[in-house]
Amino acid sequence: MNIIALTMALFLGAIVAPSDAQAQDPKNVNVSELSDAQINKVISEMNSRNLSLEQAKQLARARGASEVQIAEMEKRILNAKPNGDKTNNKTKVVTVEPEEASERAVENNTISKEDALVFGHSLFNNSKLSFEPNVNAPVSDTYVLGPGDEVNIDIFGLSQQSYTTVVARTGNIDIPLIGPIYVGGQSFASARQIIMSKLRTIYSDLGGKTSASIKLGKLRTINVSVMGEVFAPGTYTVLGTTSLFNLMHLSGGPTSNGSFRDVQLLRDGKVVAHLDVYDFLIKGNASVNVALRDGDIVMVPTYQKRIIVEGAFKRTGYFEAKEGETSDDIIAFAGGFTPQAYTENIQYTHITTKGLEFMSIKAGDAIPMSNGDKLVVNDISENRLNGQVSINGAVFAPGKYQFKEGIKLSELVEMAGGLVENVFLSRGIITRLKEDRSLESLNFNVADLVNGSYNIELKDQDDIFITTKEELRARRNITIIGEVLNPQTIEYRENITLGDVIVLAGGLTEIACPSKIDICRRLSDEESESSPTISSKSTTVTITKDLSIGSKDNEFVLMPYDVISVHAYPNSRIRGAVKVSGMVNFPGTYSILSTEETITSLIERAGGFSSLADIEGARLYRRVAIDDKMKNILKDRVSSLDNDEVTTEVDTEDHYELVAIELSDILSNPGKYSNIHVRANDELVIPQKQETVSVSGHVLNSVSLSYIDGLNAKKYVQLAGGFAPNAYKSKLYVIYPNGKAKATKRFLWFKNYPKVVPGSQVVVPEKVKKERIGAPALISMSSSVVAMIAIVVNLLDKD
């Protein structure tokens, strides 16, 4: 047997090749000497069988592994290194503290959805239930002694003596001065009587002034097997007090095909019991959980009948039925019906040789059940509520009321507390169900109902609606915006004035101009008819800064839907700041002092230029907001670049555009239009004087050259080695330091190349190759033209 198989036999117990595990004692495995590959093999096996760490530890104990081995193996598993599988470097081993046991039942639940539907399946696959025997609890009198059980005898009183003895393979225990006593196969109660009778031979006053206490100490281990339709069949080494349910839990319980109704206990080659787990699940009969003996075999056969239960039962799923059990038994297994169940129609589907057969049954029919039968109960519809009428709207207590034969509309209104003061008297509506369950509407005059000239007898499920005056007109509001502390929409009230609304809005701000308050008012119906193109009119009102009440304030009463705009004093707002950087004496950020702030005034505030300033290369950057369309265009441009490190995100808030300026011209003529007014967030950059000219594009050698006064762009290209073969010579252009560009001009056969200044970029674009039309294409085009002409001529001849 190889070391991996032995290791898995140690830690996984009988799940992995129990027959091989018996070939060599797993207790001889030295866990600390195992390789990482061997540990990963065990983890892989646990994962493939959907075992948690706790479940594997239980199986290891059942195979006889020591606690030292289990602790060492657990440590190795938790610290295991990945086995090189790049698809999944994490194991599914889970450790659970005792206080987390309530979560583990869900996290470690390895039952499939179909298995979970089988009633009873969770009993043996729930970490809350292990059915482990309590080693500290007293042993019952029915416990059968066998080889390995420890018997402790204490004599006290006039005589004092203690004996500790173990049941030998012969079934005897040895007590000095008495000799062997045969207790093997005896119940603990019988063995205690035998031992007491033997003790009296040497303790004559036993039962008088001398007493004896006989207890069982360390219990023996037994070998029991589980076979058939269980998840982990095999032989398990367990305590002598182990019960049937404990063994079933260790083995994972019955599979989806296993029976819960006929678990067979074999002893000495004979079936000694047929156990029904449903007795425990439904009736709480713990006698099903029998104690096991050494050599017992538990056989779980396949189920014979399984019934599907769905709908408004307290329990749903797959229920196993025995021979002779009926639909009433299955209903009892399902716990009966929910309160919403329509029990008059239990839908019963039966499988026959010719197909499915449907039948409507009731509880008490006791229909015999066959394998595959199905019971379904639907809920009673909650949409149909009989014996009630409802009233809503302009009453003091709207809602549903009990319907009584002969009840009239006036009585229902009185039951609802009567009509409210602002009731709309012109119309009310009754919605009624006709015999075919369709709806019809009946209207009535509420005023006639009030004065007693109208009344009507109601029917079951009538719905009455009476509205108020306010609900029939749009919500009347007044809106105030602008320089108030809390611009808002205020509900209209009669005789409200402008000053009232400003107070409700928190008052005026410090920069509010009380003499410039505009009120926009919509036209009346008569005004709208006479001026169909005008929808509203505006009035400018003045109010005192302290909002004191005056005659003018009370004279101007607001109307519904007025919109009040409170304006600020001219030039009262800070207009932002501009940044000046580069070769100025005092670079930095400057606030815009007025709307007349220009480039020249800004340079003056910055202390003028330094001696190294390149005035010709001055640039102005302006932040602009871009819409979604422009954002997508910029994103497409960026994504078209063949560079994986370039992000395609476009910042719409910090997008700047270059405004090309002629600073020397602006300085010499500050009154001209070119002296641009600056805006908030502008940045004026004055670069340092440059002494080079760059040549790039389709030239033989892209390079930066020293500036030479008097040379044009073509000369710089020649200094860079000349034009490349695919250069578009006539489209050569120059980008100047201030951002402007100038292209080559052509007149007849003469080319006028742009001048170059320090810091310029000379760019030579590529000539786009035009595809020539070959002879076959020309012939094809000619044939098409000739054919078209022939068709036209033919049509003309017919005319």
Coordinates of N, CA, C and O in Angstrom, one line a residue, residues 136-240:
N136 N -18.9 11.0 28.5 CA -19.0 11.3 29.9 C -20.3 10.9 30.6 O -20.4 11.0 31.8
A137 N -21.3 10.5 29.8 CA -22.6 10.2 30.3 C -22.5 8.8 30.9 O -21.7 7.9 30.4
P138 N -23.3 8.5 31.9 CA -23.3 7.1 32.5 C -23.8 6.1 31.4 O -24.7 6.4 30.6
V139 N -23.3 4.9 31.5 CA -23.6 3.9 30.6 C -25.0 3.3 31.0 O -25.2 3.0 32.2
S140 N -25.9 3.1 30.1 CA -27.2 2.5 30.4 C -27.0 1.0 30.8 O -26.1 0.4 30.5
D141 N -28.0 0.6 31.6 CA -28.0 -0.8 32.0 C -28.1 -1.8 30.9 O -27.8 -3.0 31.1
T142 N -28.6 -1.4 29.7 CA -28.7 -2.3 28.6 C -27.4 -2.5 27.8 O -27.4 -3.3 26.9
Y143 N -26.4 -1.7 28.1 CA -25.2 -1.8 27.4 C -24.6 -3.2 27.6 O -24.5 -3.7 28.7
V144 N -24.2 -3.8 26.5 CA -23.6 -5.2 26.5 C -22.1 -5.1 26.6 O -21.5 -4.5 25.7
L145 N -21.5 -5.8 27.6 CA -20.1 -5.7 27.8 C -19.4 -6.6 26.8 O -20.0 -7.7 26.3
G146 N -18.2 -6.2 26.4 CA -17.4 -7.0 25.5 C -15.9 -6.8 25.7 O -15.5 -5.9 26.5
P147 N -15.1 -7.5 25.0 CA -13.6 -7.4 25.2 C -13.2 -5.9 25.0 O -13.5 -5.3 24.0
G148 N -12.4 -5.4 25.9 CA -11.9 -4.1 25.9 C -12.6 -3.1 26.8 O -12.0 -2.0 27.1
D149 N -13.8 -3.4 27.3 CA -14.4 -2.6 28.3 C -13.7 -2.6 29.6 O -13.3 -3.6 30.1
E150 N -13.6 -1.4 30.2 CA -12.9 -1.3 31.5 C -14.0 -1.2 32.6 O -14.9 -0.5 32.5
V151 N -13.8 -2.1 33.7 CA -14.7 -2.2 34.8 C -14.0 -1.7 36.0 O -12.9 -2.2 36.4
N152 N -14.6 -0.6 36.7 CA -14.0 -0.1 37.9 C -14.9 -0.5 39.1 O -16.1 -0.2 39.1
I153 N -14.3 -1.1 40.1 CA -15.0 -1.5 41.3 C -14.4 -0.8 42.5 O -13.2 -0.9 42.7
D154 N -15.3 -0.1 43.3 CA -14.8 0.5 44.5 C -15.5 -0.1 45.7 O -16.8 -0.1 45.7
I155 N -14.8 -0.6 46.7 CA -15.3 -1.1 48.0 C -15.1 -0.1 49.1 O -14.0 0.4 49.2
F156 N -16.1 0.3 49.8 CA -16.0 1.3 50.8 C -16.9 0.9 52.0 O -17.8 0.1 51.9
G157 N -16.5 1.5 53.1 CA -17.2 1.1 54.4 C -16.2 0.5 55.4 O -15.1 1.1 55.5
L158 N -16.6 -0.6 56.0 CA -15.6 -1.3 56.9 C -14.4 -1.8 56.1 O -13.3 -1.8 56.6
S159 N -14.6 -2.2 54.9 CA -13.5 -2.6 54.0 C -13.4 -1.6 52.9 O -14.4 -1.0 52.4
Q160 N -12.2 -1.3 52.5 CA -11.9 -0.4 51.4 C -10.9 -1.0 50.4 O -9.8 -1.5 50.8
Q161 N -11.3 -1.0 49.2 CA -10.5 -1.6 48.1 C -11.0 -1.1 46.8 O -12.2 -0.8 46.6
S162 N -10.1 -1.0 45.8 CA -10.5 -0.6 44.4 C -9.9 -1.5 43.5 O -8.8 -2.0 43.6
Y163 N -10.7 -1.9 42.4 CA -10.2 -2.8 41.4 C -10.5 -2.1 40.0 O -11.6 -1.6 39.8
T164 N -9.5 -2.2 39.2 CA -9.7 -1.8 37.8 C -9.3 -3.0 36.9 O -8.2 -3.4 36.9
T165 N -10.3 -3.4 36.1 CA -10.0 -4.6 35.3 C -10.7 -4.4 33.9 O -11.6 -3.6 33.8
V166 N -10.1 -5.1 32.9 CA -10.6 -5.0 31.6 C -11.2 -6.3 31.1 O -10.5 -7.4 31.4
V167 N -12.3 -6.3 30.4 CA -12.9 -7.5 29.9 C -11.9 -8.1 28.8 O -11.6 -7.4 27.9
A168 N -11.5 -9.3 29.1 CA -10.6 -10.0 28.2 C -11.3 -10.6 27.0 O -12.5 -10.5 26.9
R169 N -10.5 -11.1 26.0 CA -11.1 -11.6 24.8 C -12.0 -12.9 25.1 O -12.9 -13.2 24.4
T170 N -11.7 -13.5 26.3 CA -12.5 -14.6 26.7 C -13.8 -14.2 27.3 O -14.7 -15.1 27.6
G171 N -14.0 -12.9 27.5 CA -15.2 -12.4 28.2 C -15.1 -12.3 29.7 O -16.1 -12.0 30.3
N172 N -13.9 -12.6 30.2 CA -13.8 -12.6 31.7 C -13.1 -11.4 32.2 O -12.3 -10.7 31.4
I173 N -13.4 -11.0 33.4 CA -12.6 -10.0 34.2 C -12.0 -10.8 35.3 O -12.5 -11.7 35.9
D174 N -10.8 -10.3 35.8 CA -10.1 -11.0 36.9 C -10.1 -10.0 38.1 O -9.7 -8.9 38.0
I175 N -10.5 -10.6 39.3 CA -10.5 -9.9 40.5 C -9.7 -10.7 41.5 O -9.9 -11.9 41.7
P176 N -8.6 -10.1 42.1 CA -7.8 -10.9 43.0 C -8.6 -11.5 44.1 O -9.6 -11.0 44.6
L177 N -8.2 -12.7 44.4 CA -8.9 -13.6 45.5 C -10.2 -14.1 45.0 O -10.8 -14.9 45.8
I178 N -10.7 -13.7 43.9 CA -11.9 -14.3 43.4 C -11.7 -15.1 42.1 O -12.2 -16.2 41.9
G179 N -10.8 -14.5 41.2 CA -10.6 -15.3 40.0 C -11.4 -14.7 38.8 O -12.0 -13.6 38.9
P180 N -11.4 -15.4 37.7 CA -12.1 -14.9 36.5 C -13.6 -14.9 36.7 O -14.1 -15.8 37.3
I181 N -14.2 -13.8 36.2 CA -15.7 -13.7 36.3 C -16.1 -13.5 34.8 O -15.7 -12.5 34.2
Y182 N -17.0 -14.3 34.3 CA -17.4 -14.2 32.9 C -18.6 -13.1 32.8 O -19.7 -13.3 33.4
V183 N -18.3 -12.1 32.1 CA -19.3 -11.0 31.9 C -19.5 -10.7 30.4 O -20.4 -9.8 30.1
G184 N -18.8 -11.3 29.6 CA -18.9 -11.0 28.1 C -20.2 -11.3 27.6 O -20.8 -12.4 27.9
G185 N -20.8 -10.4 26.8 CA -22.1 -10.6 26.3 C -23.3 -10.4 27.2 O -24.4 -10.5 26.8
Q186 N -22.9 -10.0 28.4 CA -24.0 -9.7 29.4 C -24.3 -8.2 29.4 O -23.4 -7.4 29.1
S187 N -25.6 -7.8 29.7 CA -25.9 -6.4 29.8 C -25.2 -5.9 31.1 O -24.8 -6.7 32.0
F188 N -25.0 -4.6 31.1 CA -24.3 -4.0 32.3 C -25.1 -4.3 33.6 O -24.4 -4.6 34.6
A189 N -26.4 -4.3 33.5 CA -27.2 -4.7 34.8 C -26.9 -6.1 35.2 O -26.7 -6.4 36.4
S190 N -26.9 -7.0 34.3 CA -26.7 -8.4 34.6 C -25.3 -8.6 35.1 O -25.0 -9.4 36.1
A191 N -24.3 -8.0 34.4 CA -22.9 -8.1 34.8 C -22.7 -7.6 36.2 O -21.9 -8.1 37.0
R192 N -23.4 -6.5 36.6 CA -23.2 -5.9 37.9 C -23.7 -6.9 39.0 O -23.1 -7.0 40.0
Q193 N -24.8 -7.6 38.7 CA -25.3 -8.6 39.7 C -24.4 -9.7 39.9 O -24.1 -10.2 41.0
I194 N -23.8 -10.2 38.7 CA -22.8 -11.3 38.8 C -21.6 -10.9 39.6 O -21.1 -11.7 40.5
I195 N -21.1 -9.7 39.4 CA -19.9 -9.3 40.1 C -20.2 -9.1 41.6 O -19.4 -9.5 42.4
M196 N -21.4 -8.6 41.9 CA -21.7 -8.4 43.3 C -21.8 -9.7 44.0 O -21.4 -9.9 45.2
S197 N -22.4 -10.7 43.4 CA -22.5 -12.1 44.0 C -21.1 -12.7 44.3 O -20.9 -13.3 45.3
K198 N -20.2 -12.4 43.4 CA -18.8 -12.9 43.5 C -18.1 -12.2 44.6 O -17.3 -12.8 45.4
L199 N -18.4 -10.8 44.8 CA -17.7 -10.0 45.8 C -18.1 -10.5 47.2 O -17.3 -10.3 48.2
R200 N -19.3 -11.0 47.3 CA -19.8 -11.4 48.7 C -19.0 -12.6 49.2 O -19.0 -12.8 50.4
T201 N -18.3 -13.3 48.3 CA -17.5 -14.4 48.8 C -16.3 -14.0 49.6 O -15.8 -14.8 50.4
I202 N -15.9 -12.8 49.4 CA -14.7 -12.3 50.1 C -15.1 -11.2 51.1 O -14.3 -10.8 51.9
Y203 N -16.2 -10.5 50.8 CA -16.7 -9.4 51.7 C -18.0 -9.9 52.2 O -19.1 -9.6 51.6
S204 N -18.0 -10.5 53.4 CA -19.2 -11.1 54.0 C -20.2 -10.1 54.4 O -21.4 -10.3 54.4
D205 N -19.8 -8.9 54.8 CA -20.7 -7.8 55.2 C -21.1 -6.9 54.1 O -21.6 -5.8 54.3
L206 N -20.9 -7.3 52.9 CA -21.3 -6.5 51.7 C -22.8 -6.4 51.7 O -23.5 -7.4 51.7
G207 N -23.3 -5.2 51.6 CA -24.7 -4.9 51.7 C -25.1 -4.4 53.0 O -26.2 -3.9 53.2
G208 N -24.2 -4.6 54.0 CA -24.4 -4.1 55.4 C -23.6 -2.8 55.6 O -23.8 -1.8 55.0
K209 N -22.5 -3.0 56.4 CA -21.6 -1.9 56.7 C -20.6 -1.7 55.6 O -19.8 -0.8 55.6
T210 N -20.5 -2.6 54.6 CA -19.6 -2.5 53.5 C -20.5 -2.4 52.2 O -21.5 -3.1 52.0
S211 N -20.1 -1.4 51.3 CA -20.8 -1.2 50.1 C -19.9 -1.3 48.9 O -18.6 -1.2 49.1
A212 N -20.4 -1.5 47.7 CA -19.6 -1.6 46.5 C -20.2 -0.8 45.4 O -21.5 -0.7 45.3
S213 N -19.4 -0.1 44.6 CA -19.8 0.7 43.5 C -19.2 0.1 42.2 O -17.9 0.0 42.2
I214 N -20.0 -0.3 41.3 CA -19.4 -0.9 40.0 C -19.8 0.0 38.9 O -21.0 0.3 38.6
K215 N -18.8 0.5 38.2 CA -19.0 1.4 37.0 C -18.1 1.0 35.9 O -17.1 0.3 36.1
L216 N -18.5 1.5 34.7 CA -17.7 1.2 33.5 C -16.8 2.4 33.3 O -17.2 3.6 33.4
G217 N -15.5 2.2 33.0 CA -14.5 3.2 32.7 C -14.4 3.4 31.3 O -15.4 3.7 30.5
K218 N -13.2 3.3 30.7 CA -13.0 3.5 29.3 C -13.6 2.4 28.5 O -13.5 1.2 28.8
L219 N -14.4 2.8 27.5 CA -15.2 1.8 26.8 C -14.4 1.3 25.6 O -13.5 2.0 25.1
R220 N -14.7 0.1 25.2 CA -14.0 -0.5 24.0 C -14.5 0.2 22.7 O -15.5 0.9 22.7
T221 N -13.7 -0.1 21.7 CA -14.1 0.3 20.3 C -14.6 -0.9 19.6 O -14.2 -2.0 19.9
I222 N -15.5 -0.7 18.7 CA -16.1 -1.7 17.9 C -16.0 -1.4 16.5 O -15.8 -0.3 16.1
N223 N -16.0 -2.5 15.6 CA -16.0 -2.3 14.2 C -17.4 -2.6 13.7 O -18.0 -3.7 13.9
V224 N -18.0 -1.6 13.0 CA -19.3 -1.7 12.4 C -19.2 -1.3 11.0 O -18.4 -0.5 10.6
S225 N -20.1 -1.8 10.2 CA -20.1 -1.6 8.7 C -21.4 -1.0 8.3 O -22.5 -1.3 8.9
V226 N -21.3 -0.1 7.3 CA -22.5 0.4 6.7 C -22.4 0.2 5.2 O -21.4 0.4 4.5
M227 N -23.5 -0.4 4.6 CA -23.4 -0.8 3.2 C -24.7 -0.3 2.5 O -25.7 0.1 3.1
G228 N -24.7 -0.4 1.1 CA -25.9 0.0 0.4 C -25.8 1.4 -0.1 O -24.8 2.0 -0.4
E229 N -27.0 2.0 -0.1 CA -27.2 3.4 -0.7 C -26.9 4.5 0.3 O -27.7 5.2 0.8
V230 N -25.6 4.6 0.7 CA -25.1 5.6 1.5 C -23.9 6.3 0.8 O -23.3 5.7 -0.1
F231 N -23.6 7.5 1.2 CA -22.6 8.3 0.5 C -21.2 7.7 0.8 O -20.3 7.8 -0.1
A232 N -20.9 7.1 1.9 CA -19.6 6.6 2.2 C -19.7 5.3 2.9 O -19.5 5.1 4.1
P233 N -20.0 4.2 2.1 CA -20.0 2.9 2.7 C -18.7 2.4 3.1 O -17.6 2.9 2.6
G234 N -18.6 1.5 4.2 CA -17.3 1.0 4.6 C -17.4 0.5 6.1 O -18.5 0.5 6.7
T235 N -16.3 0.2 6.6 CA -16.2 -0.3 8.0 C -15.6 0.8 8.8 O -14.6 1.5 8.5
Y236 N -16.2 1.1 10.0 CA -15.8 2.2 10.9 C -15.5 1.6 12.3 O -16.1 0.7 12.8
T237 N -14.4 2.2 12.8 CA -14.0 1.9 14.2 C -14.6 3.0 15.1 O -14.2 4.1 15.0
V238 N -15.5 2.6 16.0 CA -16.2 3.6 16.8 C -16.3 3.1 18.2 O -16.0 2.0 18.5
L239 N -16.8 4.0 19.1 CA -17.0 3.6 20.5 C -18.1 2.6 20.6 O -19.0 2.5 19.8
G240 N -18.0 1.9 21.7 CA -19.0 0.8 21.9 C -20.4 1.3 22.1 O -21.4 0.6 22.0

